[in-house]
């Protein structure tokens, strides 16, 4: 059973959150550019660290004072054990993380140049089986469900369970059209590059895209704008833009995941749209000015 201690600000019990999505092991190479064909390019700092968008957000939510349980999957290997150890050390309940004895832990190869990044992911343990194993009792035991990944049948089922039992929902779009999961009240989180590639997007106007999706989905749409901050679109209300303070990024890996955690935690605590965006931006700044997704 997911524990529920006091919130760190003393305002009441900690909000209980179930996060469903991927757990990876990240290989991060600092490089100003990718090599040309047949070129041997010397990289900068190399890091091998636990990662994965859902796992990063789960750990971020725990740091934000939430009681967090993660539904995911890792392989029965050293990388999977390292990922689980890191999550448990950060206060995340991993009892719904499936250890797949027939598969390896998923991996991500990240080329980071401080202000930008390129990423390749490699499939590993079947997280769909972990999502399918989440029970109604597991959903009733939390206040909120956050999902990351493709809109597969197990993830659609999990969101439907949350809505059936009156639990709030947030969806990380992560470059995909997540409309099948997101119709109705939900926090929909994406970045501006992802938003401009969506069906019906206004390529040069993320605020217009966010507003169109907010009205169409009848939900909240939150878009990060890089150094320009973030915006929040709600049905029937003008979009709100909140700037951020300028910094020199070191590694953007995990910045969006930390932003999600700050926004969700702020929203669960009853904060205004501006408060939630500022909380998310502050969390992202903490990550992108350091190396790795979970500094």
CSV table of C-alpha atoms in Angstrom, one decimal:
chain,number,residue,atom,x,y,z
A,1,UNK,CA,0.0,0.0,0.0
A,2,UNK,CA,1.3,3.4,-1.0
A,3,UNK,CA,2.3,5.4,2.1
A,4,UNK,CA,0.9,8.9,2.7
A,5,UNK,CA,3.0,11.1,5.0
A,6,UNK,CA,2.5,14.8,5.5
A,7,UNK,CA,3.3,17.3,2.7
A,8,UNK,CA,6.6,19.1,3.2
A,9,UNK,CA,4.8,22.5,3.5
A,10,UNK,CA,2.6,21.2,6.3
A,11,UNK,CA,-0.6,21.9,4.4
A,12,UNK,CA,-1.9,18.4,4.8
A,13,UNK,CA,-1.2,14.8,3.7
A,14,UNK,CA,1.0,14.2,0.7
A,15,UNK,CA,-0.8,13.7,-2.6
A,16,UNK,CA,-0.6,10.2,-3.9
A,17,UNK,CA,0.4,9.8,-7.5
A,18,UNK,CA,0.6,6.7,-9.8
A,19,UNK,CA,3.0,7.3,-12.7
A,20,UNK,CA,3.0,4.8,-15.6
A,21,UNK,CA,5.6,4.8,-18.3
A,22,UNK,CA,9.2,3.9,-19.2
A,23,UNK,CA,12.3,3.3,-17.2
A,24,UNK,CA,15.5,3.4,-19.1
A,25,UNK,CA,19.3,3.6,-18.5
A,26,UNK,CA,20.8,6.7,-20.1
A,27,UNK,CA,24.1,7.0,-21.9
A,28,UNK,CA,24.8,10.7,-22.2
A,29,UNK,CA,27.6,12.1,-24.4
A,30,UNK,CA,28.5,15.8,-24.3
A,31,UNK,CA,29.2,16.8,-27.9
A,32,UNK,CA,28.9,20.0,-29.8
A,33,UNK,CA,27.7,18.2,-32.9
A,34,UNK,CA,27.2,14.7,-34.4
A,35,UNK,CA,30.0,13.3,-36.4
A,36,UNK,CA,30.0,13.3,-40.2
A,37,UNK,CA,30.1,10.0,-42.0
A,38,UNK,CA,33.4,8.2,-41.3
A,39,UNK,CA,34.5,11.0,-39.0
A,40,UNK,CA,35.9,10.1,-35.6
A,41,UNK,CA,34.8,12.9,-33.3
A,42,UNK,CA,36.1,13.2,-29.8
A,43,UNK,CA,33.2,13.7,-27.3
A,44,UNK,CA,33.2,15.5,-24.0
A,45,UNK,CA,31.9,14.3,-20.7
A,46,UNK,CA,30.3,10.8,-20.7
A,47,UNK,CA,27.7,9.8,-18.2
A,48,UNK,CA,25.9,6.5,-17.6
A,49,UNK,CA,22.8,7.1,-15.4
A,50,UNK,CA,19.3,5.8,-14.6
A,51,UNK,CA,16.6,7.6,-16.7
A,52,UNK,CA,13.4,7.2,-18.6
A,53,UNK,CA,10.7,9.9,-18.8
A,54,UNK,CA,8.2,8.4,-16.5
A,55,UNK,CA,10.8,7.3,-14.0
A,56,UNK,CA,12.3,10.8,-14.0
A,57,UNK,CA,8.9,12.4,-13.4
A,58,UNK,CA,8.2,9.9,-10.6
A,59,UNK,CA,11.4,10.8,-8.8
A,60,UNK,CA,10.7,14.5,-9.5
A,61,UNK,CA,7.3,14.2,-7.9
A,62,UNK,CA,8.7,12.4,-4.9
A,63,UNK,CA,11.2,15.3,-4.5
A,64,UNK,CA,8.2,17.7,-4.8
A,65,UNK,CA,6.7,16.0,-1.7
A,66,UNK,CA,4.2,13.6,-3.3
A,67,UNK,CA,3.8,9.9,-2.4
A,68,UNK,CA,4.7,8.2,-5.7
A,69,UNK,CA,4.2,4.7,-7.1
A,70,UNK,CA,5.6,3.8,-10.5
A,71,UNK,CA,4.2,1.2,-13.0
A,72,UNK,CA,6.9,0.3,-15.4
A,73,UNK,CA,9.3,-2.5,-16.5
A,74,UNK,CA,13.0,-3.2,-16.4
A,75,UNK,CA,15.1,-6.2,-17.4
A,76,UNK,CA,16.5,-8.7,-14.9
A,77,UNK,CA,20.0,-7.2,-15.3
A,78,UNK,CA,22.5,-4.9,-13.7
A,79,UNK,CA,21.1,-1.8,-15.4
A,80,UNK,CA,17.5,-2.6,-14.2
A,81,UNK,CA,18.7,-3.1,-10.7
A,82,UNK,CA,20.6,0.2,-10.8
A,83,UNK,CA,17.4,2.0,-12.0
A,84,UNK,CA,15.3,0.4,-9.2
A,85,UNK,CA,17.9,1.2,-6.6
A,86,UNK,CA,18.0,4.8,-7.7
A,87,UNK,CA,14.2,5.1,-7.6
A,88,UNK,CA,13.9,3.5,-4.2
A,89,UNK,CA,16.6,5.7,-2.8
A,90,UNK,CA,14.6,8.7,-4.0
A,91,UNK,CA,11.4,7.5,-2.2
A,92,UNK,CA,9.5,6.0,-5.1
A,93,UNK,CA,7.4,2.9,-4.5
A,94,UNK,CA,8.5,0.4,-7.2
A,95,UNK,CA,6.2,-2.5,-6.3
A,96,UNK,CA,4.4,-2.1,-9.6
A,97,UNK,CA,7.6,-2.2,-11.6
A,98,UNK,CA,7.8,-5.5,-13.5
A,99,UNK,CA,11.2,-7.2,-13.7
A,100,UNK,CA,11.2,-9.0,-17.0
A,101,UNK,CA,13.5,-12.1,-17.0
A,102,UNK,CA,13.2,-12.5,-20.7
A,103,UNK,CA,14.2,-8.9,-21.8
A,104,UNK,CA,16.9,-6.4,-21.1
A,105,UNK,CA,16.4,-2.9,-19.6
A,106,UNK,CA,15.6,-0.2,-22.1
A,107,UNK,CA,18.3,2.2,-23.0
A,108,UNK,CA,18.6,5.7,-24.4
A,109,UNK,CA,21.7,7.2,-26.1
A,110,UNK,CA,21.7,11.0,-25.7
A,111,UNK,CA,24.0,13.4,-27.5
A,112,UNK,CA,23.9,16.6,-25.4
A,113,UNK,CA,25.3,19.9,-26.5
A,114,UNK,CA,24.1,22.0,-23.5
A,115,UNK,CA,21.5,24.0,-25.3
A,116,UNK,CA,20.2,21.0,-27.4
A,117,UNK,CA,20.1,17.3,-27.5
A,118,UNK,CA,19.6,14.3,-29.9
A,119,UNK,CA,18.3,11.0,-28.5
A,120,UNK,CA,18.0,7.4,-29.7
A,121,UNK,CA,16.0,4.9,-27.6
A,122,UNK,CA,16.3,1.1,-27.5
A,123,UNK,CA,13.3,-1.0,-26.5
A,124,UNK,CA,13.6,-3.2,-23.5
A,125,UNK,CA,11.2,-4.9,-21.0
A,126,UNK,CA,7.5,-4.9,-21.9
A,127,UNK,CA,6.0,-2.0,-19.9
A,128,UNK,CA,2.5,-2.8,-21.4
A,129,UNK,CA,2.3,-5.9,-19.2
A,130,UNK,CA,3.1,-3.8,-16.2
A,131,UNK,CA,0.3,-1.3,-17.1
A,132,UNK,CA,-2.1,-4.2,-17.6
A,133,UNK,CA,-1.3,-5.5,-14.1
A,134,UNK,CA,-2.4,-2.3,-12.4
A,135,UNK,CA,-5.7,-3.1,-10.5
A,136,UNK,CA,-8.7,-1.0,-9.7
A,137,UNK,CA,-7.6,-1.1,-6.1
A,138,UNK,CA,-4.2,0.4,-7.1
A,139,UNK,CA,-5.9,3.3,-8.8
A,140,UNK,CA,-8.4,3.9,-6.0
A,141,UNK,CA,-5.4,4.1,-3.6
A,142,UNK,CA,-4.0,7.3,-5.3
A,143,UNK,CA,-5.3,10.8,-6.0
A,144,UNK,CA,-3.8,11.3,-9.4
A,145,UNK,CA,-2.5,9.2,-12.4
A,146,UNK,CA,0.2,10.5,-14.8
A,147,UNK,CA,0.9,8.5,-18.0
A,148,UNK,CA,3.8,8.6,-20.5
A,149,UNK,CA,4.0,6.5,-23.6
A,150,UNK,CA,2.1,5.5,-26.7
A,151,UNK,CA,-1.7,5.4,-26.5
A,152,UNK,CA,-1.8,1.6,-26.3
A,153,UNK,CA,-4.7,-0.5,-25.0
A,154,UNK,CA,-3.1,-1.0,-21.6
A,155,UNK,CA,-2.5,2.7,-21.1
A,156,UNK,CA,-6.0,3.6,-22.4
A,157,UNK,CA,-7.4,1.1,-19.9
A,158,UNK,CA,-5.4,2.7,-17.1
A,159,UNK,CA,-6.6,6.2,-17.9
A,160,UNK,CA,-10.2,4.9,-18.1
A,161,UNK,CA,-9.8,3.4,-14.7
A,162,UNK,CA,-8.6,6.7,-13.3
A,163,UNK,CA,-11.5,8.6,-14.7
A,164,UNK,CA,-14.0,5.9,-13.6
A,165,UNK,CA,-12.9,6.3,-10.0
A,166,UNK,CA,-12.7,10.1,-10.1
A,167,UNK,CA,-8.9,10.4,-10.1
A,168,UNK,CA,-7.3,13.3,-11.9
A,169,UNK,CA,-5.1,12.6,-14.9
A,170,UNK,CA,-2.1,14.1,-16.6
A,171,UNK,CA,-0.6,13.0,-20.0
A,172,UNK,CA,2.9,13.6,-21.3
A,173,UNK,CA,2.6,13.8,-25.0
A,174,UNK,CA,6.4,13.2,-25.7
A,175,UNK,CA,6.1,13.9,-29.4
A,176,UNK,CA,3.0,11.8,-30.0
A,177,UNK,CA,-0.7,12.6,-30.6
A,178,UNK,CA,-2.1,11.5,-27.3
A,179,UNK,CA,-5.7,12.6,-28.1
A,180,UNK,CA,-7.1,9.1,-27.6
A,181,UNK,CA,-6.1,9.3,-23.9
A,182,UNK,CA,-6.5,13.0,-23.3
A,183,UNK,CA,-10.1,13.8,-24.2
A,184,UNK,CA,-11.8,15.3,-21.2
A,185,UNK,CA,-10.4,16.9,-18.0
A,186,UNK,CA,-6.6,16.3,-18.0
A,187,UNK,CA,-3.3,18.1,-17.9
A,188,UNK,CA,-1.7,17.7,-21.3
A,189,UNK,CA,2.1,18.4,-21.2
A,190,UNK,CA,4.3,18.9,-24.3
A,191,UNK,CA,7.1,21.1,-25.6
A,192,UNK,CA,6.8,23.6,-28.5
A,193,UNK,CA,8.8,21.4,-30.9
A,194,UNK,CA,6.4,18.6,-30.3
A,195,UNK,CA,3.3,20.8,-30.5
A,196,UNK,CA,4.2,22.2,-33.9
A,197,UNK,CA,4.2,18.7,-35.4
A,198,UNK,CA,0.7,17.8,-34.1
A,199,UNK,CA,-2.3,17.5,-36.5
A,200,UNK,CA,-4.0,20.8,-36.8
A,201,UNK,CA,-1.0,22.7,-35.3
A,202,UNK,CA,-0.1,26.3,-36.1
A,203,UNK,CA,3.6,25.7,-36.8
A,204,UNK,CA,4.8,29.2,-35.8
A,205,UNK,CA,2.2,29.8,-33.0
A,206,UNK,CA,2.4,27.4,-30.0
A,207,UNK,CA,-0.1,29.5,-28.1
A,208,UNK,CA,-2.7,29.1,-30.9
A,209,UNK,CA,-2.0,25.3,-31.1
A,210,UNK,CA,-2.3,24.9,-27.4
A,211,UNK,CA,-5.6,26.8,-27.3
A,212,UNK,CA,-7.0,24.8,-30.2
A,213,UNK,CA,-6.2,21.6,-28.4
A,214,UNK,CA,-7.5,22.8,-25.1
A,215,UNK,CA,-10.9,23.7,-26.7
A,216,UNK,CA,-10.9,20.4,-28.7
A,217,UNK,CA,-10.0,18.1,-25.9
A,218,UNK,CA,-11.8,20.2,-23.2
A,219,UNK,CA,-8.7,19.9,-21.1
A,220,UNK,CA,-5.6,21.9,-20.0
A,221,UNK,CA,-2.7,22.1,-22.4
A,222,UNK,CA,0.8,23.1,-21.1
A,223,UNK,CA,3.6,23.8,-23.5
A,224,UNK,CA,7.3,24.5,-22.6
A,225,UNK,CA,9.0,27.1,-24.8
A,226,UNK,CA,12.6,26.6,-24.0
A,227,UNK,CA,14.3,29.8,-22.9
A,228,UNK,CA,11.0,31.7,-23.4
A,229,UNK,CA,9.4,29.9,-20.4
A,230,UNK,CA,6.1,28.1,-20.7
A,231,UNK,CA,2.4,28.7,-21.5
A,232,UNK,CA,-0.9,27.2,-20.2
A,233,UNK,CA,-4.1,27.1,-22.3
A,234,UNK,CA,-7.5,26.4,-20.8
A,235,UNK,CA,-10.9,26.0,-22.5
A,236,UNK,CA,-12.7,29.4,-22.7
A,237,UNK,CA,-9.7,31.4,-21.2
A,238,UNK,CA,-6.8,33.2,-22.9
A,239,UNK,CA,-3.5,31.4,-22.8
A,240,UNK,CA,-1.2,32.4,-19.9
A,241,UNK,CA,2.5,32.8,-20.6
A,242,UNK,CA,5.1,32.7,-17.8
A,243,UNK,CA,8.8,33.6,-18.7
A,244,UNK,CA,11.8,32.0,-17.1
A,245,UNK,CA,15.1,33.4,-16.0
A,246,UNK,CA,18.0,33.0,-18.5
A,247,UNK,CA,20.6,30.3,-17.8
A,248,UNK,CA,23.4,28.5,-19.6
A,249,UNK,CA,22.2,24.9,-20.0
A,250,UNK,CA,24.6,22.1,-19.3
A,251,UNK,CA,22.4,19.2,-20.3
A,252,UNK,CA,18.8,19.3,-21.2
A,253,UNK,CA,18.2,15.6,-20.5
A,254,UNK,CA,15.2,15.2,-18.1
A,255,UNK,CA,14.3,18.9,-18.0
A,256,UNK,CA,10.9,18.4,-19.4
A,257,UNK,CA,10.3,15.5,-17.0
A,258,UNK,CA,11.2,17.7,-14.0
A,259,UNK,CA,8.9,20.5,-15.4
A,260,UNK,CA,6.0,18.0,-15.5
A,261,UNK,CA,6.7,17.0,-11.9
A,262,UNK,CA,6.7,20.6,-10.7
A,263,UNK,CA,3.5,21.5,-12.6
A,264,UNK,CA,1.6,18.4,-11.4
A,265,UNK,CA,2.7,18.9,-7.8
A,266,UNK,CA,1.6,22.5,-7.9
A,267,UNK,CA,-1.7,21.7,-9.4
A,268,UNK,CA,-2.4,18.9,-6.9
A,269,UNK,CA,-1.7,21.4,-4.1
A,270,UNK,CA,-4.4,23.8,-5.5
A,271,UNK,CA,-2.0,26.3,-7.0
A,272,UNK,CA,-2.9,28.8,-9.7
A,273,UNK,CA,-1.8,28.3,-13.3
A,274,UNK,CA,1.0,30.8,-12.8
A,275,UNK,CA,2.2,29.1,-9.6
A,276,UNK,CA,2.2,25.7,-11.3
A,277,UNK,CA,4.2,27.0,-14.3
A,278,UNK,CA,6.7,28.7,-12.1
A,279,UNK,CA,7.1,25.6,-10.0
A,280,UNK,CA,7.7,23.5,-13.1
A,281,UNK,CA,10.1,26.0,-14.6
A,282,UNK,CA,12.2,26.1,-11.4
A,283,UNK,CA,12.3,22.3,-11.3
A,284,UNK,CA,13.5,22.2,-14.9
A,285,UNK,CA,16.2,24.9,-14.3
A,286,UNK,CA,17.6,22.8,-11.5
A,287,UNK,CA,18.0,19.8,-13.9
A,288,UNK,CA,19.3,21.5,-17.1
A,289,UNK,CA,22.0,23.4,-15.3
A,290,UNK,CA,23.5,20.0,-14.2
A,291,UNK,CA,24.4,16.7,-15.9
A,292,UNK,CA,22.0,13.9,-16.1
A,293,UNK,CA,18.2,13.6,-15.8
A,294,UNK,CA,18.1,13.4,-12.0
A,295,UNK,CA,20.7,15.6,-10.4
